[in-house]
């Protein structure tokens, strides 16, 4: 019954729940559990653990189209390859050695150094967009010149497909992940250039707090409730909402039912998470009163001392 209930709060604020997926098969479970789209398709999993060459345009197109077909017209945000740090590509050769630093050559930085691989992926996503709501989502942007180069390559991919007579949606939506503090601090640029935003809280937290999550010596300092994180999230969500640009959170915070009311209080209405968390988060949403939560959240955002914050959070969540 929970699965079929309308996803809205006790005071009738409508909330959208999306699924994060790694493989096309995950979309089947996402639909069964009531997701209204794929908020994050981690496309790099199509490239990893391969002994043979990287998937070509046709292979990628078939996989992306499969997800689009399974979602029956619902949006599918396909994140372009996010290699590096904890993820390296298969296929052998130099491209499998992407470095392990979270501050190194990864995500869009890597894609822009490998324009042919990037163009191949863009063409595959564009072709899938002819069959449904495939959307392009770019990870780890921080510079205006990266945005310019990304859009230049998207246009080039469109021209290549047009010359080949391949169908695609010329008005495909393009979104940006906000996961670097620099992006959060110059959000108006992203609001003006992109159709939607998605906050990658996992990376945003580790970059804001200068913590490598893979380093066990400092992993305990990774704190989603750090006052700087909460104020940063509040600012991003508020600016996007004011500009009427859709904004979601697709990091682990979105799938943690203990944080659902807090995120609602910050103004979030789009959550994206592993499909196994969808109903747990939905249960919290149905019980929440957003008006009441928003009235209590300023005290949380002003609290910098741990004890003060704990009391403010307890009052918010009570």
mmCIF file of C-alpha atoms in Angstrom:
data_model
loop_
_atom_site.group_PDB
_atom_site.id
_atom_site.type_symbol
_atom_site.label_atom_id
_atom_site.label_comp_id
_atom_site.label_asym_id
_atom_site.label_seq_id
_atom_site.Cartn_x
_atom_site.Cartn_y
_atom_site.Cartn_z
ATOM 1 C CA UNK A 1 0.000 0.000 0.000
ATOM 2 C CA UNK A 2 2.851 2.379 0.828
ATOM 3 C CA UNK A 3 4.207 1.829 -2.673
ATOM 4 C CA UNK A 4 0.964 3.060 -4.262
ATOM 5 C CA UNK A 5 0.332 5.963 -1.870
ATOM 6 C CA UNK A 6 0.793 9.481 -3.224
ATOM 7 C CA UNK A 7 4.208 10.840 -2.218
ATOM 8 C CA UNK A 8 3.238 13.962 -0.339
ATOM 9 C CA UNK A 9 3.728 15.311 3.149
ATOM 10 C CA UNK A 10 1.040 15.614 5.810
ATOM 11 C CA UNK A 11 0.534 19.245 4.733
ATOM 12 C CA UNK A 12 0.199 18.198 1.078
ATOM 13 C CA UNK A 13 3.591 19.183 -0.323
ATOM 14 C CA UNK A 14 4.291 16.907 -3.286
ATOM 15 C CA UNK A 15 7.674 15.154 -3.234
ATOM 16 C CA UNK A 16 9.387 13.310 -6.092
ATOM 17 C CA UNK A 17 11.375 10.132 -5.394
ATOM 18 C CA UNK A 18 13.908 9.022 -7.995
ATOM 19 C CA UNK A 19 16.195 5.995 -8.085
ATOM 20 C CA UNK A 20 19.967 5.753 -8.405
ATOM 21 C CA UNK A 21 20.959 2.846 -10.640
ATOM 22 C CA UNK A 22 24.192 1.242 -11.787
ATOM 23 C CA UNK A 23 22.943 -1.274 -14.353
ATOM 24 C CA UNK A 24 19.880 -1.333 -16.633
ATOM 25 C CA UNK A 25 18.330 -4.200 -14.632
ATOM 26 C CA UNK A 26 18.089 -1.889 -11.600
ATOM 27 C CA UNK A 27 15.428 0.134 -13.436
ATOM 28 C CA UNK A 28 13.000 -2.781 -13.134
ATOM 29 C CA UNK A 29 13.113 -2.609 -9.328
ATOM 30 C CA UNK A 30 12.959 1.181 -9.387
ATOM 31 C CA UNK A 31 9.671 1.096 -11.308
ATOM 32 C CA UNK A 32 8.232 -1.624 -9.057
ATOM 33 C CA UNK A 33 8.949 0.477 -5.979
ATOM 34 C CA UNK A 34 7.331 3.600 -7.385
ATOM 35 C CA UNK A 35 10.282 5.740 -8.498
ATOM 36 C CA UNK A 36 9.200 8.609 -10.756
ATOM 37 C CA UNK A 37 12.405 8.406 -12.759
ATOM 38 C CA UNK A 38 16.110 7.635 -12.603
ATOM 39 C CA UNK A 39 17.832 10.505 -10.826
ATOM 40 C CA UNK A 40 21.289 9.037 -11.356
ATOM 41 C CA UNK A 41 22.374 6.372 -13.830
ATOM 42 C CA UNK A 42 26.021 5.710 -13.027
ATOM 43 C CA UNK A 43 27.111 5.056 -16.596
ATOM 44 C CA UNK A 44 30.701 4.188 -15.698
ATOM 45 C CA UNK A 45 29.553 0.758 -14.535
ATOM 46 C CA UNK A 46 29.028 -0.110 -18.210
ATOM 47 C CA UNK A 47 32.747 0.537 -18.711
ATOM 48 C CA UNK A 48 34.239 -1.080 -15.612
ATOM 49 C CA UNK A 49 35.534 -4.621 -15.126
ATOM 50 C CA UNK A 50 35.854 -5.186 -18.865
ATOM 51 C CA UNK A 51 38.724 -7.230 -20.273
ATOM 52 C CA UNK A 52 37.896 -6.279 -23.838
ATOM 53 C CA UNK A 53 37.686 -2.824 -25.401
ATOM 54 C CA UNK A 54 35.408 -0.118 -24.051
ATOM 55 C CA UNK A 55 31.764 -0.258 -25.192
ATOM 56 C CA UNK A 56 31.265 1.456 -28.528
ATOM 57 C CA UNK A 57 28.467 3.866 -29.403
ATOM 58 C CA UNK A 58 26.032 1.137 -30.455
ATOM 59 C CA UNK A 59 26.600 -0.923 -27.291
ATOM 60 C CA UNK A 60 26.120 2.118 -25.064
ATOM 61 C CA UNK A 61 23.051 3.235 -27.005
ATOM 62 C CA UNK A 62 21.405 -0.168 -26.541
ATOM 63 C CA UNK A 63 22.015 -0.068 -22.758
ATOM 64 C CA UNK A 64 20.773 3.502 -22.352
ATOM 65 C CA UNK A 65 17.750 2.830 -24.541
ATOM 66 C CA UNK A 66 16.944 -0.233 -22.456
ATOM 67 C CA UNK A 67 16.713 1.892 -19.315
ATOM 68 C CA UNK A 68 14.679 4.555 -21.126
ATOM 69 C CA UNK A 69 12.257 1.875 -22.361
ATOM 70 C CA UNK A 70 11.971 0.320 -18.894
ATOM 71 C CA UNK A 71 11.109 3.721 -17.383
ATOM 72 C CA UNK A 72 8.136 4.195 -19.783
ATOM 73 C CA UNK A 73 8.591 7.896 -20.493
ATOM 74 C CA UNK A 74 9.881 8.879 -17.041
ATOM 75 C CA UNK A 75 13.108 10.930 -16.888
ATOM 76 C CA UNK A 76 16.468 9.139 -16.896
ATOM 77 C CA UNK A 77 19.465 11.234 -15.828
ATOM 78 C CA UNK A 78 22.527 9.580 -17.352
ATOM 79 C CA UNK A 79 25.648 10.807 -15.599
ATOM 80 C CA UNK A 80 28.580 10.883 -17.969
ATOM 81 C CA UNK A 81 31.579 8.738 -17.041
ATOM 82 C CA UNK A 82 32.804 9.428 -13.507
ATOM 83 C CA UNK A 83 36.130 7.589 -13.502
ATOM 84 C CA UNK A 84 39.044 8.169 -11.178
ATOM 85 C CA UNK A 85 39.304 8.092 -7.387
ATOM 86 C CA UNK A 86 37.471 4.880 -6.443
ATOM 87 C CA UNK A 87 36.522 3.914 -10.024
ATOM 88 C CA UNK A 88 38.836 2.975 -12.913
ATOM 89 C CA UNK A 89 37.812 1.919 -16.393
ATOM 90 C CA UNK A 90 38.404 -1.494 -17.848
ATOM 91 C CA UNK A 91 39.505 -2.085 -21.394
ATOM 92 C CA UNK A 92 43.222 -2.005 -20.749
ATOM 93 C CA UNK A 93 45.694 0.598 -21.910
ATOM 94 C CA UNK A 94 46.398 3.995 -20.413
ATOM 95 C CA UNK A 95 42.741 4.783 -19.773
ATOM 96 C CA UNK A 96 42.547 2.143 -17.038
ATOM 97 C CA UNK A 97 45.131 4.071 -15.022
ATOM 98 C CA UNK A 98 43.189 7.146 -14.013
ATOM 99 C CA UNK A 99 44.836 7.803 -10.665
ATOM 100 C CA UNK A 100 43.313 7.364 -7.242
ATOM 101 C CA UNK A 101 43.203 10.890 -5.813
ATOM 102 C CA UNK A 102 39.711 12.325 -5.289
ATOM 103 C CA UNK A 103 41.306 15.640 -6.304
ATOM 104 C CA UNK A 104 42.870 14.212 -9.457
ATOM 105 C CA UNK A 105 41.872 13.601 -13.056
ATOM 106 C CA UNK A 106 38.331 12.290 -12.804
ATOM 107 C CA UNK A 107 34.739 12.804 -13.966
ATOM 108 C CA UNK A 108 34.293 15.671 -16.463
ATOM 109 C CA UNK A 109 37.961 16.601 -16.130
ATOM 110 C CA UNK A 110 38.885 13.175 -17.470
ATOM 111 C CA UNK A 111 36.170 13.223 -20.149
ATOM 112 C CA UNK A 112 37.443 16.527 -21.529
ATOM 113 C CA UNK A 113 40.940 15.038 -21.897
ATOM 114 C CA UNK A 114 39.420 12.098 -23.838
ATOM 115 C CA UNK A 115 37.070 13.928 -26.242
ATOM 116 C CA UNK A 116 36.566 10.966 -28.595
ATOM 117 C CA UNK A 117 35.440 8.684 -25.751
ATOM 118 C CA UNK A 118 33.252 11.504 -24.426
ATOM 119 C CA UNK A 119 31.723 12.197 -27.852
ATOM 120 C CA UNK A 120 30.953 8.503 -28.267
ATOM 121 C CA UNK A 121 29.062 8.510 -24.982
ATOM 122 C CA UNK A 122 27.242 11.749 -25.791
ATOM 123 C CA UNK A 123 26.089 10.389 -29.157
ATOM 124 C CA UNK A 124 24.792 7.219 -27.477
ATOM 125 C CA UNK A 125 22.834 9.219 -24.882
ATOM 126 C CA UNK A 126 21.466 11.537 -27.558
ATOM 127 C CA UNK A 127 20.270 8.582 -29.637
ATOM 128 C CA UNK A 128 18.536 7.114 -26.573
ATOM 129 C CA UNK A 129 16.740 10.448 -26.118
ATOM 130 C CA UNK A 130 14.759 9.722 -29.286
ATOM 131 C CA UNK A 131 12.896 7.015 -27.329
ATOM 132 C CA UNK A 132 12.073 8.810 -24.073
ATOM 133 C CA UNK A 133 13.320 11.252 -21.476
ATOM 134 C CA UNK A 134 17.051 10.516 -21.515
ATOM 135 C CA UNK A 135 18.895 13.485 -20.026
ATOM 136 C CA UNK A 136 22.615 14.279 -19.794
ATOM 137 C CA UNK A 137 24.093 14.925 -16.339
ATOM 138 C CA UNK A 138 27.654 16.239 -16.005
ATOM 139 C CA UNK A 139 29.689 15.427 -12.860
ATOM 140 C CA UNK A 140 32.285 17.511 -11.014
ATOM 141 C CA UNK A 141 32.036 20.817 -12.856
ATOM 142 C CA UNK A 142 33.744 23.794 -11.231
ATOM 143 C CA UNK A 143 34.900 26.131 -14.023
ATOM 144 C CA UNK A 144 33.036 28.174 -16.623
ATOM 145 C CA UNK A 145 35.498 26.976 -19.270
ATOM 146 C CA UNK A 146 34.578 23.350 -18.449
ATOM 147 C CA UNK A 147 30.913 24.204 -18.956
ATOM 148 C CA UNK A 148 31.679 25.923 -22.269
ATOM 149 C CA UNK A 149 33.734 22.971 -23.541
ATOM 150 C CA UNK A 150 31.090 20.468 -22.417
ATOM 151 C CA UNK A 151 28.331 22.262 -24.325
ATOM 152 C CA UNK A 152 30.609 22.617 -27.361
ATOM 153 C CA UNK A 153 31.097 18.849 -27.433
ATOM 154 C CA UNK A 154 27.371 18.192 -26.933
ATOM 155 C CA UNK A 155 26.671 20.375 -29.979
ATOM 156 C CA UNK A 156 29.391 18.576 -31.932
ATOM 157 C CA UNK A 157 27.835 15.202 -31.042
ATOM 158 C CA UNK A 158 24.454 16.483 -32.283
ATOM 159 C CA UNK A 159 26.012 17.609 -35.568
ATOM 160 C CA UNK A 160 27.699 14.228 -36.041
ATOM 161 C CA UNK A 161 24.398 12.405 -35.526
ATOM 162 C CA UNK A 162 22.560 14.807 -37.821
ATOM 163 C CA UNK A 163 25.099 14.148 -40.572
ATOM 164 C CA UNK A 164 24.551 10.403 -40.121
ATOM 165 C CA UNK A 165 20.769 10.779 -40.186
ATOM 166 C CA UNK A 166 20.344 9.409 -36.649
ATOM 167 C CA UNK A 167 17.305 10.417 -34.589
ATOM 168 C CA UNK A 168 17.750 12.282 -31.297
ATOM 169 C CA UNK A 169 16.010 14.915 -29.202
ATOM 170 C CA UNK A 170 17.641 18.233 -30.218
ATOM 171 C CA UNK A 171 16.291 19.816 -27.018
ATOM 172 C CA UNK A 172 17.662 17.167 -24.656
ATOM 173 C CA UNK A 173 17.939 18.477 -21.105
ATOM 174 C CA UNK A 174 21.423 18.899 -19.662
ATOM 175 C CA UNK A 175 22.021 18.996 -15.907
ATOM 176 C CA UNK A 176 24.982 19.609 -13.637
ATOM 177 C CA UNK A 177 26.052 17.880 -10.478
ATOM 178 C CA UNK A 178 26.889 20.254 -7.657
ATOM 179 C CA UNK A 179 29.587 18.419 -5.733
ATOM 180 C CA UNK A 180 32.480 20.882 -5.521
ATOM 181 C CA UNK A 181 32.250 23.867 -3.137
ATOM 182 C CA UNK A 182 33.336 26.167 -5.990
ATOM 183 C CA UNK A 183 30.206 25.183 -7.923
ATOM 184 C CA UNK A 184 28.002 25.769 -4.895
ATOM 185 C CA UNK A 185 29.541 29.207 -4.359
ATOM 186 C CA UNK A 186 28.939 30.305 -7.959
ATOM 187 C CA UNK A 187 25.553 28.665 -8.330
ATOM 188 C CA UNK A 188 24.007 31.484 -10.427
ATOM 189 C CA UNK A 189 26.264 30.423 -13.322
ATOM 190 C CA UNK A 190 24.933 26.859 -13.123
ATOM 191 C CA UNK A 191 21.335 28.023 -12.726
ATOM 192 C CA UNK A 192 21.671 30.103 -15.893
ATOM 193 C CA UNK A 193 23.314 27.382 -18.004
ATOM 194 C CA UNK A 194 21.638 24.111 -16.989
ATOM 195 C CA UNK A 195 18.133 22.663 -17.078
ATOM 196 C CA UNK A 196 18.403 20.918 -13.699
ATOM 197 C CA UNK A 197 20.834 20.416 -10.819
ATOM 198 C CA UNK A 198 21.696 17.408 -8.683
ATOM 199 C CA UNK A 199 23.658 17.727 -5.460
ATOM 200 C CA UNK A 200 26.230 14.976 -4.999
ATOM 201 C CA UNK A 201 26.472 15.169 -1.231
ATOM 202 C CA UNK A 202 29.064 12.392 -0.882
ATOM 203 C CA UNK A 203 31.722 14.404 -2.709
ATOM 204 C CA UNK A 204 30.434 17.802 -1.596
ATOM 205 C CA UNK A 205 30.915 16.784 2.031
ATOM 206 C CA UNK A 206 34.403 15.364 1.564
ATOM 207 C CA UNK A 207 35.593 18.354 -0.474
ATOM 208 C CA UNK A 208 34.064 20.929 1.878
ATOM 209 C CA UNK A 209 35.533 19.262 4.970
ATOM 210 C CA UNK A 210 38.852 18.357 3.250
ATOM 211 C CA UNK A 211 38.394 14.657 3.988
ATOM 212 C CA UNK A 212 39.255 11.685 1.818
ATOM 213 C CA UNK A 213 36.520 9.196 2.729
ATOM 214 C CA UNK A 214 38.801 6.326 1.727
ATOM 215 C CA UNK A 215 41.413 7.400 4.284
ATOM 216 C CA UNK A 216 40.485 5.576 7.483
ATOM 217 C CA UNK A 217 42.550 7.985 9.577
ATOM 218 C CA UNK A 218 40.147 10.851 8.832
ATOM 219 C CA UNK A 219 36.964 9.046 7.747
ATOM 220 C CA UNK A 220 35.411 9.695 11.179
ATOM 221 C CA UNK A 221 35.424 13.425 10.380
ATOM 222 C CA UNK A 222 33.010 12.900 7.482
ATOM 223 C CA UNK A 223 29.884 14.586 8.864
ATOM 224 C CA UNK A 224 26.689 15.284 6.868
ATOM 225 C CA UNK A 225 25.407 17.370 9.791
ATOM 226 C CA UNK A 226 28.410 19.694 9.952
ATOM 227 C CA UNK A 227 27.033 23.261 10.118
ATOM 228 C CA UNK A 228 28.971 24.241 6.986
ATOM 229 C CA UNK A 229 27.357 21.397 5.038
ATOM 230 C CA UNK A 230 23.829 22.205 6.170
ATOM 231 C CA UNK A 231 24.227 25.898 5.351
ATOM 232 C CA UNK A 232 25.728 25.064 1.955
ATOM 233 C CA UNK A 233 22.831 22.723 1.154
ATOM 234 C CA UNK A 234 20.325 25.314 2.328
ATOM 235 C CA UNK A 235 21.879 27.927 0.047
ATOM 236 C CA UNK A 236 21.958 25.650 -3.028
ATOM 237 C CA UNK A 237 18.376 24.450 -2.593
ATOM 238 C CA UNK A 238 17.041 27.949 -1.853
ATOM 239 C CA UNK A 239 18.729 29.540 -4.892
ATOM 240 C CA UNK A 240 17.552 26.777 -7.232
ATOM 241 C CA UNK A 241 13.988 26.916 -5.887
ATOM 242 C CA UNK A 242 13.859 30.706 -6.282
ATOM 243 C CA UNK A 243 15.051 30.369 -9.888
ATOM 244 C CA UNK A 244 12.558 27.547 -10.532
ATOM 245 C CA UNK A 245 15.366 25.189 -11.576
ATOM 246 C CA UNK A 246 14.749 21.589 -10.441
ATOM 247 C CA UNK A 247 17.271 20.473 -7.819
ATOM 248 C CA UNK A 248 17.684 17.021 -6.291
ATOM 249 C CA UNK A 249 20.071 15.348 -3.893
ATOM 250 C CA UNK A 250 21.453 12.074 -5.213
ATOM 251 C CA UNK A 251 24.039 11.348 -2.506
ATOM 252 C CA UNK A 252 23.693 9.050 0.487
ATOM 253 C CA UNK A 253 21.926 11.750 2.501
ATOM 254 C CA UNK A 254 18.848 11.459 0.264
ATOM 255 C CA UNK A 255 18.438 7.776 1.076
ATOM 256 C CA UNK A 256 18.868 8.110 4.841
ATOM 257 C CA UNK A 257 15.386 8.177 6.430
ATOM 258 C CA UNK A 258 16.869 9.752 9.561
ATOM 259 C CA UNK A 259 17.690 12.838 7.468
ATOM 260 C CA UNK A 260 14.483 13.040 5.411
ATOM 261 C CA UNK A 261 12.728 15.608 7.605
ATOM 262 C CA UNK A 262 15.856 17.755 7.754
ATOM 263 C CA UNK A 263 16.145 17.830 3.956
ATOM 264 C CA UNK A 264 12.440 18.654 3.660
ATOM 265 C CA UNK A 265 13.006 21.505 6.109
ATOM 266 C CA UNK A 266 15.769 22.828 3.833
ATOM 267 C CA UNK A 267 13.259 22.978 0.978
ATOM 268 C CA UNK A 268 14.212 19.833 -0.928
ATOM 269 C CA UNK A 269 11.386 18.251 -2.926
ATOM 270 C CA UNK A 270 13.363 15.885 -5.212
ATOM 271 C CA UNK A 271 15.218 12.946 -3.657
ATOM 272 C CA UNK A 272 17.251 10.330 -5.535
ATOM 273 C CA UNK A 273 18.488 7.161 -3.832
ATOM 274 C CA UNK A 274 19.163 3.455 -4.169
ATOM 275 C CA UNK A 275 15.836 1.790 -4.894
ATOM 276 C CA UNK A 276 16.050 -0.240 -1.662
ATOM 277 C CA UNK A 277 15.603 3.013 0.329
ATOM 278 C CA UNK A 278 12.606 4.395 -1.552
ATOM 279 C CA UNK A 279 9.842 3.117 0.717
ATOM 280 C CA UNK A 280 11.774 3.874 3.920
ATOM 281 C CA UNK A 281 12.160 7.508 2.893
ATOM 282 C CA UNK A 282 8.579 7.675 1.620
ATOM 283 C CA UNK A 283 7.279 6.595 5.021
ATOM 284 C CA UNK A 284 9.043 9.573 6.637
ATOM 285 C CA UNK A 285 7.739 11.969 3.993
ATOM 286 C CA UNK A 286 4.104 10.984 4.590
ATOM 287 C CA UNK A 287 4.482 11.793 8.305
ATOM 288 C CA UNK A 288 6.240 15.138 7.814
ATOM 289 C CA UNK A 289 4.770 18.633 8.021
ATOM 290 C CA UNK A 290 6.954 20.852 5.840
ATOM 291 C CA UNK A 291 5.495 24.112 7.119
ATOM 292 C CA UNK A 292 6.353 23.180 10.689
ATOM 293 C CA UNK A 293 9.799 21.894 9.719
ATOM 294 C CA UNK A 294 10.685 25.067 7.811
ATOM 295 C CA UNK A 295 9.708 27.183 10.810
ATOM 296 C CA UNK A 296 12.173 25.262 12.967
ATOM 297 C CA UNK A 297 15.139 24.954 10.601
ATOM 298 C CA UNK A 298 16.657 28.469 11.041
ATOM 299 C CA UNK A 299 17.668 27.544 14.568
ATOM 300 C CA UNK A 300 19.486 24.477 13.219
ATOM 301 C CA UNK A 301 21.336 26.546 10.614
ATOM 302 C CA UNK A 302 22.444 29.078 13.239
ATOM 303 C CA UNK A 303 23.805 26.397 15.565
ATOM 304 C CA UNK A 304 27.581 25.998 15.348
ATOM 305 C CA UNK A 305 28.265 24.383 18.723
ATOM 306 C CA UNK A 306 27.567 20.602 18.821
ATOM 307 C CA UNK A 307 25.294 20.736 21.880
ATOM 308 C CA UNK A 308 23.314 23.659 20.486
ATOM 309 C CA UNK A 309 22.914 21.908 17.140
ATOM 310 C CA UNK A 310 21.872 18.637 18.769
ATOM 311 C CA UNK A 311 19.093 20.414 20.666
ATOM 312 C CA UNK A 312 17.924 22.270 17.563
ATOM 313 C CA UNK A 313 17.882 19.048 15.525
ATOM 314 C CA UNK A 314 16.015 17.204 18.266
ATOM 315 C CA UNK A 315 13.347 19.912 18.282
ATOM 316 C CA UNK A 316 13.159 19.873 14.468
ATOM 317 C CA UNK A 317 12.697 16.120 14.299
ATOM 318 C CA UNK A 318 10.370 15.737 17.286
#
